[in-house]
Amino acid sequence: MEVKLSVRRYDPESTNTVPHFQEYQLEMDEAATVLDALIQIREDVDGTLSLRCSCRSAICGSCAMRVNGEAGLACNTKVIDALPSDGTAIVIEPAGNLPVIKDLVVDFQPFWDQVKSIEPWLQPAGEEPEGEYLAPDEDMLHLAGVVSCILCGACVSDCTVLEVDSNFLGPAALAKAYRFVGDPRDDADGKRLKALNEEGGVWDCTRCMKCVEVCPKGVAPMDRIMSLREKVMDAGHTNTNGARHATAFVDSVRHSGWLDELKLPIKSFGIFNLKAMISLIPLAIRSQRAGKVPPLIHKNIPEVENVRRIFDKVENKK
Amino acid sequence: MYDHDVLIIGAGLAGMRAALAATEAGVNVAVVSKVHPVRSHSNAAQGGINAALTDRGDDWRDHAYDTIKGSDFLGDQDAIEIMCREAGDEVIAMEHMGAIFNRDEEGRLGTRNFGGQRQARTFFVADFTGQALLHVLYEQIVKAGALVYEEWFVLSLIERDGECGGVVMMDIRTGKIEVVRAKAVIMAAGGLGRVFEPSTNAMICTGDGMSLAYKAGASLMDMEMVQYHPTTLKGSGVLISEAARGEGAYLLNSENDRFMLKYAPEFKELASRDVVSRCEQTEINEGRGIDGCVLLDVRHLGEKYISERLSQIRELAMDFANVDMAKEPVPIMPGMHYQMGGVKANVDGETGVPGLYAAGEVACVSVHGGNRLGANSLLDTLVFGRRSGVHAAERAKNTSHLSIDDSAAKPDRENIERLLLNDKNESFGKIRFDMGTAMKEHFGVFRENSSMAEGISKLSLIKERAQSVYVADKTNTFNTNLLFTLELGFMIECAETIASSAFDRTESRGAHTRTDMPDRDDENWLKHIVVSDKDGKPNISYQDVVITDWTPTVRQY
C-alpha cells in the first residue's frame, strides 16, 4: 500500500530555523502503524528525522504526537486508519502545548513540573501496618482506570485551556491528583483538595472533552476533573467562582427548569465584585449586538415541578 | 565534571529501587537514564510479581524450588533463597508506597496463577503490573528529591587499575559530553532484546549495560540463556501476558487440540516458558500450526472477567492483530523476550570490578539460570536493586573518588567525531535487522551445531559492516541517528557473547535447546558459562552452580 506522510521538521541548528513540512512516500504493509512508517523513514530514507519511541505497544508513552491534527500514540495508530480519503498525505506534527526541541521531539519539562506539583505520591496517615493496607477491591479496580495513565501527554498536547493559559495544571496532572484523592489509603485529601481549588486547578477546565477523546488509555481525565470538583465542594470549598458557578447553575435549573443566563455571571463572580462586573460589559454589549441577550424576566418552564422531582431523586440517590 | 557518591545507570525498577535504598542510606545519589524514568521498559511487565506470603499459606521454600526447577537447575540456589525469602517484604513495601494491586474479598492482596508454579503467588495490577510499579517508584523518587539525569546517554564506564570510578555520558538534548565521578556505579540498564528480531522488547533494550560493563572488565554469565515467551502476537510480536494462561487460557493447534495436555499433563498451558515455547514450535514445525502460529483462546473466561483482569492485552490484540479475544482465539507464536544472562554479580550486586554493581535484567545473579519463571523478573529487579543500593552506599561511605579528570572523555569524543565524519553508506537499521534475523535463525528456540557456526560467521560479517555505518544527522541536538549507531555497537558485542556461549554448551538445558544434543548433561554441564573480554574477543571460563538443598532431578511439568 502506498502511503504519503507529511512530517513537520524543525532543526534548531539549521540556518533555516522555520519549521516546515517534508513529504515522504513509502510502501507499507496494511497492518503498519504510523510509528512503523516513521521508523522506516528514519532507517531507510532519512536518518536525520528525530522522534521519541520505544515500546511499540502503547505502554511507555514516548510517541505521543499529532496525527492529522489530533494527538495520539503513533504506535497504536494504524496507517490505514489515518490515510485521508482524498489521497493526500498523513500529516505528522509534534505534540502541542509544549516547546519543540527538534522535529517531533518536544520539551516535556513543563509537563513533568505540572505532575510534580500535585505531590504525586501516596500520603497515608499514621504508622504503616505490618502487612498490606486493607482496601476494597472495587476501589482499587476503579483507581486502575486512572493508574493506567502512561503520562504520554496526548491530553496535554490537545488541551484547549493550556493553549491559552499555561498556568492550568492540565488534564494529566489533575487525573494523577484524582488517583491519590480517590485512594482510600491516602490521608492528604484536605491539603490536596485545597490546592486543587486554587487558580489553575480543577475550575479552569472548560469541559471541552478533548482530553477524553485523545487519551489512548481510556483514562478520561476530564471525568476525573469533574469528580475532583465535587470532592472540592464537598470538602467545603464553595467560595470560588467555579463552585459558585456550579451552584448557581444547579439552583437556576432546579428553580425555573432552565438556565438564567443573566444571573449566572452575577452569582459566579459575586455582585460586589465590581472589577469582574465591569469586565463583563464588553461581552454584554457584543451579546446585545448579536441579539443574544437572554430575556430580562426569567420565567419558569411549564411543569417545572417535574424537573424538581428529578433533582430530588438524584440527590436522594447520593 | 560532576561528582556523586552513587551513580545509577538506568531508571527502571532495579535502578529506581537502588536509588531509593541508597538515598535512604544517606549518601549523594544520582540516576542517569537515556529515557525519562516512566518510559523505561519495566513498563512492559504485564502479569505480576511473585512472592510467597506465609499468611496466605505459602512458603518461600516452595517458591524457591519452583524457581530452581524452572531454571532447569542452573540457577544458584543461595541467591534464589535470598530472592524468595525477601519477596514478601518487597511486595508489601511496594503496596505501602502506593501500588494498588488487585485485592481479595477481605481487601487483602489477591493472587493469580502463573507458569511453572504449584501455588497462586503472583500479585498483580490487572495486566499492567510493571507500569503500575514503575510509576510508583517514580513517585517515590520525586518525593525523595533524587537527581535524575533524564535523557543522558552513557558512552563508557571509567575504569582505573581495575576499579570503576565513574562514567562518560552525553546529554542527548545538547550533545554535551560530561565526565561523572562516582564512588560506586550501579548498572541497572536493562536487557538486550533488540539483538533479536523480532522481540517483545522496547527499542531502547539494546544491551548497553552488558556491553559497557563487559568492556570495563566485568564478566557476563549465562548469556546463552535467551528466553522465548510463548505468547507474542502474530506479525508485530507484541507481548500477550502469561496472565492470560494464568487466568485459564487454552493453547490450541490447527486441529483444535489443546496440545499442552500431551506435553505437560500436570501443568498444561502453565508449564514453564521454555517448555511451552518448544511445544508450540514443535506443533508449528510438524505442520499443526496456522500460518506460523498457534491459537490462544480465552473465550470461556467470559467478557466481564476478561475486561477486568486482562483489559490491556485485549486492547493490544484489537489494536495490533484486529482480534477481540472475548470473541475469537488470537494467533500467537514464541517470541524473544528476556535475557537470563548478564553481568555476573553476587547477591549484593557486586561484579568482579570493584566499584561496579549490577541489578535487574542487565545482571546475572544467577536466579533465573536456564529459564526465568514468569513474574520473577519484577521480583529480581526489586530485591537485587535494593540490595545493590544498600551495598553501593556502604562502599561510597568508605572510599574516595578516583583521580579522574575531563580527559577521561577523550576516547568517546574521538569516537563520536569519527562516526560523524564516516562517509561510508551502511544503514544501522539494515545491519540491526540482519543481525536480529540471524540471531533468531541460529540462536532461537532450537539450536544446532552447524547452524550456530553459520550464525557466528554471519555475526563477524555484520561486525565488519558496522564499521561503515553512515550517520546522516550531523547535529548536536537530539541526534537519535548517532545514538542508534552507538547502540548497534553495544548490541553486536552482546550478540557475540550469546553466540560463543551457546556454541560452547554441548547439552540442552532450559532455554538452550540443541536438536543435536537434546539431553541435559548434569555430569559435565552443571556449571555456568562465564565470558570476559580478552583483546576484543569473548574468552570463556566456567563456574559451578551453587546447590544448597535441592538436588537436580528430571524436570517434568
mmCIF file of C-alpha atoms in Angstrom, chain B residues 49 76 82 150-151 157 192 233 245 278-279 324 354 371 390 432 443 481 496 531 540:
data_model
loop_
_atom_site.group_PDB
_atom_site.id
_atom_site.type_symbol
_atom_site.label_atom_id
_atom_site.label_comp_id
_atom_site.label_asym_id
_atom_site.label_seq_id
_atom_site.Cartn_x
_atom_site.Cartn_y
_atom_site.Cartn_z
ATOM 1 C CA ILE B 49 5.231 -10.258 40.743
ATOM 2 C CA ASP B 76 22.337 -20.548 42.003
ATOM 3 C CA ILE B 82 17.507 -14.824 49.220
ATOM 4 C CA GLU B 150 16.951 12.461 32.182
ATOM 5 C CA GLU B 151 17.800 11.649 28.582
ATOM 6 C CA LEU B 157 32.461 3.385 32.207
ATOM 7 C CA LEU B 192 19.203 -6.642 25.135
ATOM 8 C CA LEU B 233 1.200 -11.618 18.706
ATOM 9 C CA ARG B 245 -2.889 -18.589 30.677
ATOM 10 C CA ARG B 278 9.308 -25.501 22.494
ATOM 11 C CA CYS B 279 5.975 -27.328 22.369
ATOM 12 C CA ASP B 324 -11.307 -9.342 20.017
ATOM 13 C CA PRO B 354 35.320 -3.035 42.484
ATOM 14 C CA ASN B 371 14.840 -20.241 32.246
ATOM 15 C CA VAL B 390 22.407 -0.565 50.139
ATOM 16 C CA ARG B 432 20.456 -4.397 13.085
ATOM 17 C CA PHE B 443 20.125 -18.931 18.265
ATOM 18 C CA ASN B 481 20.770 8.726 14.470
ATOM 19 C CA GLU B 496 28.866 -12.236 20.054
ATOM 20 C CA VAL B 531 32.525 -14.721 29.251
ATOM 21 C CA ILE B 540 35.124 -18.430 28.118
#
